[in-house]
Short mmCIF file of C-alpha atoms in Angstrom, two decimals:
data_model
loop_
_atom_site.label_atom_id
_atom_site.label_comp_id
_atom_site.label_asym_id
_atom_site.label_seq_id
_atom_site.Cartn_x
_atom_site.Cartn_y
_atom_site.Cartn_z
CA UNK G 238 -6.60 1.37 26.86
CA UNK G 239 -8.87 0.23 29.81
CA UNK G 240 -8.79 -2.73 31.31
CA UNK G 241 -8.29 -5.93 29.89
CA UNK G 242 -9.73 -5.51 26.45
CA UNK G 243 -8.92 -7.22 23.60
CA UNK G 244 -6.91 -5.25 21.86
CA UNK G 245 -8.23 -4.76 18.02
CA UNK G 246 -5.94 -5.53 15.10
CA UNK G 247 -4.09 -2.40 13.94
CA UNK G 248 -4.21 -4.41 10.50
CA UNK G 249 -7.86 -5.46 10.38
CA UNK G 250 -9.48 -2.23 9.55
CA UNK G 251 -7.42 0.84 8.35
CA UNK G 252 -4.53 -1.47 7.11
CA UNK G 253 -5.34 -4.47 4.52
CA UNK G 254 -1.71 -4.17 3.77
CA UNK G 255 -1.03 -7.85 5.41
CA UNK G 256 -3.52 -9.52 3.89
CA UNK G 257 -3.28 -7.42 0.54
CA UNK G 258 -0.43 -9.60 -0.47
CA UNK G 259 -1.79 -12.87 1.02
CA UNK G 260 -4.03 -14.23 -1.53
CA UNK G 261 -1.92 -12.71 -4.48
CA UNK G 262 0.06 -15.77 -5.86
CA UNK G 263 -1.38 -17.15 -9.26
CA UNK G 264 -1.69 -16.62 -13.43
CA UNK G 265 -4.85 -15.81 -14.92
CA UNK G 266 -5.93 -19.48 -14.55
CA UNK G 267 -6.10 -19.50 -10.75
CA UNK G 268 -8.11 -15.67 -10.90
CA UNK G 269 -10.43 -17.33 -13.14
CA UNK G 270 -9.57 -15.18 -15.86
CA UNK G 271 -9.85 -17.88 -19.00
CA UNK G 272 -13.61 -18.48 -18.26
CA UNK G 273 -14.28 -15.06 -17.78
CA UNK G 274 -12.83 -13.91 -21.46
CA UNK G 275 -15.08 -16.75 -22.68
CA UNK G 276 -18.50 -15.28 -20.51
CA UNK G 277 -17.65 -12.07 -21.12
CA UNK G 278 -18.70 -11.92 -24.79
CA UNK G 279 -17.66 -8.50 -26.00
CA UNK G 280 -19.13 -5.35 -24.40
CA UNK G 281 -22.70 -6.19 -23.44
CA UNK G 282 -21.82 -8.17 -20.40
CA UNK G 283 -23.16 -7.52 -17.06
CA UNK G 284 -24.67 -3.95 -15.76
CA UNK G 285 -28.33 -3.79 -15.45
CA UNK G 286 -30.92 -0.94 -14.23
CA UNK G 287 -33.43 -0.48 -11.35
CA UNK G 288 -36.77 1.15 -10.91
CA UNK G 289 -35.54 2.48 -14.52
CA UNK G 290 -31.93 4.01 -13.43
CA UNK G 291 -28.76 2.74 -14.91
CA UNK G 292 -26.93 0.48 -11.90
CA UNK G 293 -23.53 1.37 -10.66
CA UNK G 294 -22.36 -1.34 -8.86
CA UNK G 295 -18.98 -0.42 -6.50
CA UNK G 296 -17.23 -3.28 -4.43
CA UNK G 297 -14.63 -2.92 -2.51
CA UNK G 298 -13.17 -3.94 1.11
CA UNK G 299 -12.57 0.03 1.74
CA UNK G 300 -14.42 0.39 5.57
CA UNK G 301 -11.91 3.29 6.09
CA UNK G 302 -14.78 5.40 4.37
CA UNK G 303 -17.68 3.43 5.82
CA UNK G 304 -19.12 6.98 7.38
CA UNK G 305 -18.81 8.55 4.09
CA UNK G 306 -20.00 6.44 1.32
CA UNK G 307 -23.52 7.39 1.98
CA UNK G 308 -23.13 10.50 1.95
CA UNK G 309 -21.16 10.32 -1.45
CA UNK G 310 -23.72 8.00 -3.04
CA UNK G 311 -26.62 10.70 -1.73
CA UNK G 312 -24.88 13.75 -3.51
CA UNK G 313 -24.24 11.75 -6.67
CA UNK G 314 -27.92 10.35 -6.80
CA UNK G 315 -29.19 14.16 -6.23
CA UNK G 316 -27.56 15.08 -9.01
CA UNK G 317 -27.49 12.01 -11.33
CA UNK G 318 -31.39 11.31 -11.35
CA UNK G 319 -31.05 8.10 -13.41
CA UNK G 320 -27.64 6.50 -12.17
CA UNK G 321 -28.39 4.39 -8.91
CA UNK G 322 -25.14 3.32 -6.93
CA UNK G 323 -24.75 -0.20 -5.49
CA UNK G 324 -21.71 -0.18 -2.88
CA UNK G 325 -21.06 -3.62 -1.28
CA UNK G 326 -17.94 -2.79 1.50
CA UNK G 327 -16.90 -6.70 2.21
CA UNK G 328 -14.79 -7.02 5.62
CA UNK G 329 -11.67 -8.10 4.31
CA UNK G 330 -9.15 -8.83 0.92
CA UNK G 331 -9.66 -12.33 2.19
CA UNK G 332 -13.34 -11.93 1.75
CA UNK G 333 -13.33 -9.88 -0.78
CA UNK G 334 -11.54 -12.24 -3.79
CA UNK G 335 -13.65 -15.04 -3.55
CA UNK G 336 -16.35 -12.93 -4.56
CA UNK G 337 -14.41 -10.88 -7.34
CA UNK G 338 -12.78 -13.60 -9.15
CA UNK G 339 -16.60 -15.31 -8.94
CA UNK G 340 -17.82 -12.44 -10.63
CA UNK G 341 -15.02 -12.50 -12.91
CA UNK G 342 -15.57 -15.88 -13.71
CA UNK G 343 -18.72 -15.76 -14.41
CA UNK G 344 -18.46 -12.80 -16.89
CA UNK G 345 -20.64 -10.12 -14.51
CA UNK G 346 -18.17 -8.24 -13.18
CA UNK G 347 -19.17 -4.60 -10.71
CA UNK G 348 -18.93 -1.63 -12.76
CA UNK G 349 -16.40 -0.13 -10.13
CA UNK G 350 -13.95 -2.46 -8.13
CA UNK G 351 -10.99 -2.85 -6.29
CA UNK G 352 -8.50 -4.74 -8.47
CA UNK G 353 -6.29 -5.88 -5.72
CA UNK G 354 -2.82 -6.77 -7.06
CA UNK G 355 -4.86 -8.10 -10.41
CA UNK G 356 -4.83 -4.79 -12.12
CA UNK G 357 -2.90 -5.76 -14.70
CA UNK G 358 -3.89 -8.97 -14.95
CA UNK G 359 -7.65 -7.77 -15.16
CA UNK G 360 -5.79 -5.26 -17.51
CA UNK G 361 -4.52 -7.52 -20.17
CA UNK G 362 -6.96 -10.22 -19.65
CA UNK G 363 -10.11 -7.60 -20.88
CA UNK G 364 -11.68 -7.27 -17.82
CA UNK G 365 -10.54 -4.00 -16.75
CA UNK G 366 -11.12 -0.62 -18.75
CA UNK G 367 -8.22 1.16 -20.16
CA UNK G 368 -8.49 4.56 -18.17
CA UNK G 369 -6.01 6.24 -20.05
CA UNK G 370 -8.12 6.15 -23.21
CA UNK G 371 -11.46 6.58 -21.25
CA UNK G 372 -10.72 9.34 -18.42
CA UNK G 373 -7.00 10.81 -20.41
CA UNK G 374 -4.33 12.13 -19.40
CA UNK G 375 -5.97 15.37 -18.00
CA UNK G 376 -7.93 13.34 -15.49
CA UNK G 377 -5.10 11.18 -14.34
CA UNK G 378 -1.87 13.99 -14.17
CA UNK G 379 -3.15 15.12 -10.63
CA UNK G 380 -2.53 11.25 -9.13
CA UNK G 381 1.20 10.49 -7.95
CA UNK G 382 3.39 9.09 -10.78
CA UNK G 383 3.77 6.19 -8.73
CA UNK G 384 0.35 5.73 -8.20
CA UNK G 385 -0.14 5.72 -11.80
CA UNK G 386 2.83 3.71 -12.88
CA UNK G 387 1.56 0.95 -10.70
CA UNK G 388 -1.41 0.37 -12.61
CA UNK G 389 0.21 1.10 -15.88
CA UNK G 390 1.81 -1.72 -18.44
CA UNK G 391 2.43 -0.69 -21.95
CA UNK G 392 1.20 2.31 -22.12
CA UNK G 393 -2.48 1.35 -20.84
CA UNK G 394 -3.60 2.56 -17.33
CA UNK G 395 -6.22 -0.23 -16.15
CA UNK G 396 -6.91 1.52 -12.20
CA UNK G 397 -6.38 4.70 -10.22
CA UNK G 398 -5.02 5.19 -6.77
CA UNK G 399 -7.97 5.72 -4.10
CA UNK G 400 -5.84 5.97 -0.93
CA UNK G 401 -1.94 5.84 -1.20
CA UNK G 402 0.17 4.97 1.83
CA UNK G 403 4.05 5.28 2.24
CA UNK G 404 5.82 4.04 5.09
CA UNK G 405 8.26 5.73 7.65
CA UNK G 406 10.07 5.59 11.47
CA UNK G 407 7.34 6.00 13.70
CA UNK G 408 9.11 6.83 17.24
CA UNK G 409 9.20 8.10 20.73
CA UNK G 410 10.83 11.46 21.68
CA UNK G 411 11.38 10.17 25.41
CA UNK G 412 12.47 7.26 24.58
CA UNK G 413 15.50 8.38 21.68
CA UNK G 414 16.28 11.53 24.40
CA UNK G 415 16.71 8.73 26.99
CA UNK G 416 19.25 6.98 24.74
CA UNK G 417 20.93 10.37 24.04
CA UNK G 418 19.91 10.37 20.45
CA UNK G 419 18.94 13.21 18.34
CA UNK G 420 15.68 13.46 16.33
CA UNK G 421 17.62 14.90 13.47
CA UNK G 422 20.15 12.63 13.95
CA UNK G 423 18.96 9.58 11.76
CA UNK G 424 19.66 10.43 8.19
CA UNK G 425 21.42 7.08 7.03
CA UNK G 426 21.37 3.32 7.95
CA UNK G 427 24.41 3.55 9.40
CA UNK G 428 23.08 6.03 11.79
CA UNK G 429 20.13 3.98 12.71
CA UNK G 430 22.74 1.49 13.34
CA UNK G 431 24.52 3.73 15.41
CA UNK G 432 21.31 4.39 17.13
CA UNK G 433 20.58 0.89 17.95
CA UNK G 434 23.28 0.56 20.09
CA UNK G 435 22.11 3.06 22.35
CA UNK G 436 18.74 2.07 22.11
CA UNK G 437 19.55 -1.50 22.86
CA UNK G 438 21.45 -0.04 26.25
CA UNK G 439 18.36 0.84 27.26
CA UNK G 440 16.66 -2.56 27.45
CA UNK G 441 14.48 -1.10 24.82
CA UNK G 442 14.39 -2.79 21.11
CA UNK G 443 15.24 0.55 18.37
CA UNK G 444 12.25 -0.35 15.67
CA UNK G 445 9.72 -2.89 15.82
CA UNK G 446 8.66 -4.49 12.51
CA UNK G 447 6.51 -7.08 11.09
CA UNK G 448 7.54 -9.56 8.73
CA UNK G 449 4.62 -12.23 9.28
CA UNK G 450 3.31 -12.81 7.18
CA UNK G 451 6.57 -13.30 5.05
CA UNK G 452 5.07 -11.26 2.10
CA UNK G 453 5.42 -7.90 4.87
CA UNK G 454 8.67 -8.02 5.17
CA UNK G 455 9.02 -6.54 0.60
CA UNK G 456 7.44 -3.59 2.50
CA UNK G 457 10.83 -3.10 3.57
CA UNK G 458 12.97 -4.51 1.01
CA UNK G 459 11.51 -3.18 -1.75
CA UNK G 460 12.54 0.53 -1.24
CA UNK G 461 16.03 -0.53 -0.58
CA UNK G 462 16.11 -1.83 -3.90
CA UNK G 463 15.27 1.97 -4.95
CA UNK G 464 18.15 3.13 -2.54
CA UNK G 465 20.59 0.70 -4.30
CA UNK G 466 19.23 1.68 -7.96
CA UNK G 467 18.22 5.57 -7.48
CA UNK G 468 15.55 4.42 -9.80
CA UNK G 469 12.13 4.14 -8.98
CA UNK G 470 11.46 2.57 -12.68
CA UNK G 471 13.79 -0.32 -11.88
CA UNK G 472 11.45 -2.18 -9.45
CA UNK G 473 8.66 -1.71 -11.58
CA UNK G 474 10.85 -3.53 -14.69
CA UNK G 475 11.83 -6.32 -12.26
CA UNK G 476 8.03 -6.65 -11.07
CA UNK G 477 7.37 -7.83 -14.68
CA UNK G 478 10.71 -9.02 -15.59
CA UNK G 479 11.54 -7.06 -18.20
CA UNK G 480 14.51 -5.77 -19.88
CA UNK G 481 16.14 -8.91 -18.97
CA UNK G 482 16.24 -8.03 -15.39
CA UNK G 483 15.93 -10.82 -12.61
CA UNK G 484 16.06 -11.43 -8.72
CA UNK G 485 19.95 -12.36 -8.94
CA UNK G 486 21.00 -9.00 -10.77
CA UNK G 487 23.50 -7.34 -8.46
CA UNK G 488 21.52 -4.18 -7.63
CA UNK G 489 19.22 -7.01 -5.98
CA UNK G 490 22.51 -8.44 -4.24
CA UNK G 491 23.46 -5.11 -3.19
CA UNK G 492 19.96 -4.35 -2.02
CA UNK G 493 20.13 -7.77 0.35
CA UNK G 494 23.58 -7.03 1.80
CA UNK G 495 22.24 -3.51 3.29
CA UNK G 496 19.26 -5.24 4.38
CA UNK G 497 21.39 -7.90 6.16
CA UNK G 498 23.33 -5.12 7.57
CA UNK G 499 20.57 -3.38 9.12
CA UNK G 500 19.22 -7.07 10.57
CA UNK G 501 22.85 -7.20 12.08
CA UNK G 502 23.44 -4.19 13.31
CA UNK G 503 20.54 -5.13 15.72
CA UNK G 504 18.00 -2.46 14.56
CA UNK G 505 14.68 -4.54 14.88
CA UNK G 506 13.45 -7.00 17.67
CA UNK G 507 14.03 -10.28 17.88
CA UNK G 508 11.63 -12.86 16.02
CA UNK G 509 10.48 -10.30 13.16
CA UNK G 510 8.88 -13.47 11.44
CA UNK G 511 6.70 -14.27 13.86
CA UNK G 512 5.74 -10.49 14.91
CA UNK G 513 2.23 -9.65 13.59
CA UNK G 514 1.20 -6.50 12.54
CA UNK G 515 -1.27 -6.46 16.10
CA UNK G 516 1.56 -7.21 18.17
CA UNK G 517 3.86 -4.15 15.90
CA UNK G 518 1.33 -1.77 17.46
CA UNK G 519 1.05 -2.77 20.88
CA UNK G 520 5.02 -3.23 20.85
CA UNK G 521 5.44 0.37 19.88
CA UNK G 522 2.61 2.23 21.98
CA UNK G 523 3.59 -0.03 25.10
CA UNK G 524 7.22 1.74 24.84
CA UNK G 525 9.29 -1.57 24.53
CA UNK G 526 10.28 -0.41 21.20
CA UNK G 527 11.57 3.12 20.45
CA UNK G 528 10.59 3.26 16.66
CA UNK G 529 8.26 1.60 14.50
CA UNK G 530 8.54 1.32 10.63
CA UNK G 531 5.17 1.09 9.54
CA UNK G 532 2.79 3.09 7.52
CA UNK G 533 0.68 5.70 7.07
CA UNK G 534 -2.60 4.20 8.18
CA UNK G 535 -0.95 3.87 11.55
CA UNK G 536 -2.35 7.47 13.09
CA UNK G 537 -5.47 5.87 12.61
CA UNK G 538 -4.84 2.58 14.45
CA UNK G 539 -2.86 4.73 17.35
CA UNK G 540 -5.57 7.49 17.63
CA UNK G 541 -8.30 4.27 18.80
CA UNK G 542 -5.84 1.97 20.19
CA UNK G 543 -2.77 3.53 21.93
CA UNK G 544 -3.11 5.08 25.54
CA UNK G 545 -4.14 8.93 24.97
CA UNK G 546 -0.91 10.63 26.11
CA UNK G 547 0.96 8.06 23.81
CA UNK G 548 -1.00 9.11 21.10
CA UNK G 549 -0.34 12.81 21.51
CA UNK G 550 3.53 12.99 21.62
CA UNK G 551 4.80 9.97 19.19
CA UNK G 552 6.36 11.61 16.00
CA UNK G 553 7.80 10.29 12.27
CA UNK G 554 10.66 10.55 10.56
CA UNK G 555 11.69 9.80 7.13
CA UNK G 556 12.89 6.21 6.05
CA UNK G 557 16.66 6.92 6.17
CA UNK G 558 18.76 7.04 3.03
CA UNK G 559 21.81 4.84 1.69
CA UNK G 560 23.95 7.43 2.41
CA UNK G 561 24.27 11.18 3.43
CA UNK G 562 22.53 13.64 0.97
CA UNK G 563 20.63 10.91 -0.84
CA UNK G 564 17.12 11.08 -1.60
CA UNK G 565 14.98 9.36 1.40
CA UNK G 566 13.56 7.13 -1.41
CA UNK G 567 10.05 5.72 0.86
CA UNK G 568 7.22 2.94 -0.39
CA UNK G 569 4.60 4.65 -1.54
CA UNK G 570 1.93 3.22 -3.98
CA UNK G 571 -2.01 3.10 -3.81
CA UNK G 572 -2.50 0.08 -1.36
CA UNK G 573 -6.48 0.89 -2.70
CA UNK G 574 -7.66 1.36 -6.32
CA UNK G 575 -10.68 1.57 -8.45
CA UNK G 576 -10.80 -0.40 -11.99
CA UNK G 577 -13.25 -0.02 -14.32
CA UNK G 578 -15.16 -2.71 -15.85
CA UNK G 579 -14.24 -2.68 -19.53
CA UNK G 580 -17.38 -5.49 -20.29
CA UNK G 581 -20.11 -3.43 -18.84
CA UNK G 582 -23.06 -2.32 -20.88
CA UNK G 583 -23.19 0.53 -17.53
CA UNK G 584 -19.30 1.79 -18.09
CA UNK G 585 -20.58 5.10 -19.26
CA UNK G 586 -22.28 5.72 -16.37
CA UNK G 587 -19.01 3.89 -13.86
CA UNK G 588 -17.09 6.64 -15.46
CA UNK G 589 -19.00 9.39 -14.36
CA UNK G 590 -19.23 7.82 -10.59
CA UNK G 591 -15.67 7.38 -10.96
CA UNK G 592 -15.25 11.35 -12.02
CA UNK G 593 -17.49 12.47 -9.35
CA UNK G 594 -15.77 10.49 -6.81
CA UNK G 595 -12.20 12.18 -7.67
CA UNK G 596 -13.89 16.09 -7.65
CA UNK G 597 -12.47 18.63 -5.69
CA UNK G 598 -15.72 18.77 -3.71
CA UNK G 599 -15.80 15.82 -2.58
CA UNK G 600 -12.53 13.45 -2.91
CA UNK G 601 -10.41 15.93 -0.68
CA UNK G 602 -13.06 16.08 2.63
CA UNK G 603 -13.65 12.40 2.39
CA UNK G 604 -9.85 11.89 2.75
CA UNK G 605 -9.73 14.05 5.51
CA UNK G 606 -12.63 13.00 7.08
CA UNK G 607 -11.30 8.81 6.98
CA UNK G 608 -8.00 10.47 8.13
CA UNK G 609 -6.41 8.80 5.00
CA UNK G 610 -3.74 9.18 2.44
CA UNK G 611 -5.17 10.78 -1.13
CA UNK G 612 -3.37 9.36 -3.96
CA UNK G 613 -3.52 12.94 -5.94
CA UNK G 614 -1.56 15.81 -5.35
CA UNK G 615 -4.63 18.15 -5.19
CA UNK G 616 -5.73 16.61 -2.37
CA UNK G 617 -2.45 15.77 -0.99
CA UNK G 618 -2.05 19.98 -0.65
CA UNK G 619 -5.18 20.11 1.47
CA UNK G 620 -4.17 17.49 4.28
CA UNK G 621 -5.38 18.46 7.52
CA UNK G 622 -3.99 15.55 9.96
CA UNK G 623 -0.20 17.03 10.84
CA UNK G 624 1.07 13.64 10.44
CA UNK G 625 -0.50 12.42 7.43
CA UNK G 626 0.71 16.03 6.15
CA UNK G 627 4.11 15.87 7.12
CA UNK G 628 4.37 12.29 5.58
CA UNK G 629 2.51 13.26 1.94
CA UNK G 630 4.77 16.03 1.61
CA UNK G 631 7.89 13.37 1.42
CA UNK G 632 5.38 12.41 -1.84
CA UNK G 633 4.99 15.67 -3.33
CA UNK G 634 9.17 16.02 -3.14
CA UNK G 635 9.04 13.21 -5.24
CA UNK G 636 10.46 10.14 -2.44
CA UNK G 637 7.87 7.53 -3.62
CA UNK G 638 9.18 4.65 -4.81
CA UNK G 639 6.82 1.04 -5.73
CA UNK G 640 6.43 -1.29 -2.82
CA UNK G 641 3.52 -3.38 -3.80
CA UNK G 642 4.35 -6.51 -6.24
CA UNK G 643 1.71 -6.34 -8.96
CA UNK G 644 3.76 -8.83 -11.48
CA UNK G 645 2.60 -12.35 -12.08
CA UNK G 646 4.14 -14.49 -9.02
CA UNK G 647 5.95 -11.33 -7.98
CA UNK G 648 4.74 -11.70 -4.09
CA UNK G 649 5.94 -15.24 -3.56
CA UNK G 650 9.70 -13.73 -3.44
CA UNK G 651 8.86 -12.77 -0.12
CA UNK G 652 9.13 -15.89 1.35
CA UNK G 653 12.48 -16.33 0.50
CA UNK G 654 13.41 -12.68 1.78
CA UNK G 655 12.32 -13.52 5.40
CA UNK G 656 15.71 -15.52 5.48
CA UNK G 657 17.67 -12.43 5.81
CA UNK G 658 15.04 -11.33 8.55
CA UNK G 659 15.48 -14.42 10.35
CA UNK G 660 19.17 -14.86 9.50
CA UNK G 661 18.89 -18.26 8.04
CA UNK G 662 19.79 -16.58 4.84
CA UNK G 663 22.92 -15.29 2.64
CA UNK G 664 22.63 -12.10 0.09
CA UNK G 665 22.99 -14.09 -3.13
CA UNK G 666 21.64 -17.25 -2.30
CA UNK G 667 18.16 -15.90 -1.04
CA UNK G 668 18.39 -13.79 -4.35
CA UNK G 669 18.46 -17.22 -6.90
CA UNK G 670 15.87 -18.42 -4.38
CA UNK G 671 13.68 -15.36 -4.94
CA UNK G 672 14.12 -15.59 -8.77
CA UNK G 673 13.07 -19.16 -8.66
CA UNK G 674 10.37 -18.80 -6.29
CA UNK G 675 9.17 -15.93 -8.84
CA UNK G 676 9.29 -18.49 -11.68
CA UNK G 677 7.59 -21.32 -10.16
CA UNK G 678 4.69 -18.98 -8.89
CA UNK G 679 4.43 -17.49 -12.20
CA UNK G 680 3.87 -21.07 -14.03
CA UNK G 681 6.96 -20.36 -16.14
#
């Protein structure tokens, strides 16, 4: 760092995982999804041409590419002489869904666009195009199953993954040698707890983490509940509350207490509520906190924002497991998508942008080149970035578990959660609080 500079958000520009889940509360009413069914009128909505070329248009808040979308728009054009691509990168998700659910609203939705955590509302509503049915299973086999399941409800697949993230301990060699702790030490909670004794002796907090807003803190959470179930198809049942399953089931209970235990056993810093994910950073890289849990778009905040040497010798670690010789289940889901517009007389033509985009030409190097996560396996095998490597490799040995609510009213149990953050909270009370909050976000 030099100076006095204002330090820029760690979350604004690689991240969107804070304010991904800000705006996400609602039915189809509040996405303006009822008055878009009614505009949409069948399959000739929206699309249009230019200069006599069939329009693609692509929105998205995805600036991690920003450096390579015109390239990729130039080699599809060259070879797609009458398909002309229209990308429109808005700042933020805050920006960005004003403009979406307009366009939904008003029955002209973009051929290509990020669905947010509406996929499946876009889904089942008939805005978004089954991809399943359109691309098959051929196309979508190389994402990660949990990519896919995310964007999946009965059997229809209504987005793909663009960049997938997962989340792990971020943490500083000199600072856990200091302490007297191992690298390889850290398999369990417990032995994070044990850890955070040491850590604490130190004057140093063990992991920094941000649960503000509230809805962060289900990064968290939410692969706990995977620990508890060693299912990674039980969060996505609960999402939609299916199978009879609800936010006071005991796995859910169970999944609390450990959480509370970790809060106890003084593992994070005081005030996690109030912590931003700006301050998370600058916690970390300013070596008041040995570990961060945070994910993997955070080699890409560090490498701009940390001091150099800080940057070259911080390492990762896998999330630890519930106990020894369990699977290190981790979040990972594709915190960016693409949907299809089903209404579009131009889908034909979407498709093929959306086919090109995916190649083996071209999606691997622009993940490598944004230094970000690929959401297929193909890719995932030609990583470059050590890091990002070492963490997509805990995805291709199958540790990816959901972490992103996608169900109707599904975020707004986060507020409730930040009770056992903030210890105001008990295991099966926040629980019936979740469930309810759920209910009343959902309209039911």
């Amino acid at each position: 760092m030099q100076g006095d500079r204002q330090l820029p958000s760690l979350s604004a520009t690689p991240i969107r995982r804070r304010t991904l889940l800000r705006g996400a509360f609602g039915g189809a009413a509040a996405l303006g999804l009822a008055p878009a069914l009614a505009a949409c009128g069948g399959s000739d909505s929206g699309g249009g041409s230019s200069g006599g070329k069939t329009v693609v248009r692509m929105w998205s808040w995805y600036s991690d590419q920003e450096d390579q979308w015109p390239k990729l728009i130039e080699k599809f054009e060259a070879a797609h002489s009458n398909i002309k691509i229209e990308n429109r990168v808005f700042g933020t998700p805050d920006q960005y869904l004003p403009a979406l659910q307009a366009a939904v609203a008003g029955g002209d939705v973009p051929e290509i666009f990020a669905p947010h955590t509406r996929a499946l509302t876009y889904g089942t509503g008939g805005v978004s195009a089954d991809l399943k049915k359109d691309l098959g299973d051929d196309f979508l086999k190389d994402f990660f199953d949990s990519a896919n399941q995310e964007y999946t409800l009965d059997g229809k697949q209504y987005a793909v993954g663009w960049m997938a993230q997962t989340f792990g301990l971020f943490y500083n060699p000199d600072l856990l040698k200091k302490a007297g702790v191992g690298e390889d030490e850290i398999e369990t909670w417990d032995d994070l707890i044990a850890a955070a004794a040491k850590i604490r002796a130190l004057g140093k907090h063990p992991v920094a983490i941000s649960c503000n807003p509230t809805t962060s803190s289900l990064d968290f959470f939410l692969p706990l509940v995977t620990q508890v179930a060693d299912d990674p198809t039980y969060y996505l049942k609960l999402d939609q509350l299916q199978d009879g399953l609800n936010y006071e089931d005991p796995k859910i209970i169970q999944a609390l207490e450990l959480n509370q235990r970790i809060v106890k056993g003084g593992v994070f810093q005081p005030g996690t509520t109030g912590t931003t994910g700006d301050q998370l950073a600058q916690i970390f890289y300013s070596e008041k906190a040995a570990m961060l849990y945070n994910g993997s778009w955070t080699p890409q905040g560090l490498s701009k924002d940390a001091p150099p040497a800080f940057a070259k010798k911080y390492k990762v670690m896998k999330t630890p497991a519930i106990a020894a010789g369990k699977r290190h289940w981790c979040a990972n889901q594709a915190g960016a998508g693409w949907a299809v517009s089903e209404t579009s007389k131009n889908k034909d033509a979407a498709l093929e942008v959306l086919k090109f985009l995916y190649s083996a030409d071209q999606y691997s190097p622009t993940m490598n080149d944004s230094n970000s996560m690929p959401a297929t396996k193909s890719a995932a095998g030609r990583i470059e970035l050590p890091i990002m490597k070492q963490m997509t490799s805990w995805l291709l040995d199958g540790d990816g578990c959901p972490h992103i609510p996608f169900g109707p009213g599904s975020v707004a149990a986060g507020d409730p959660l930040s009770k056992i953050f903030d210890g105001t909270g008990q295991p099966a009370a926040v629980a019936k609080e979740m469930q309810q909050a759920v209910l009343n976000a959902k309209g039911g």
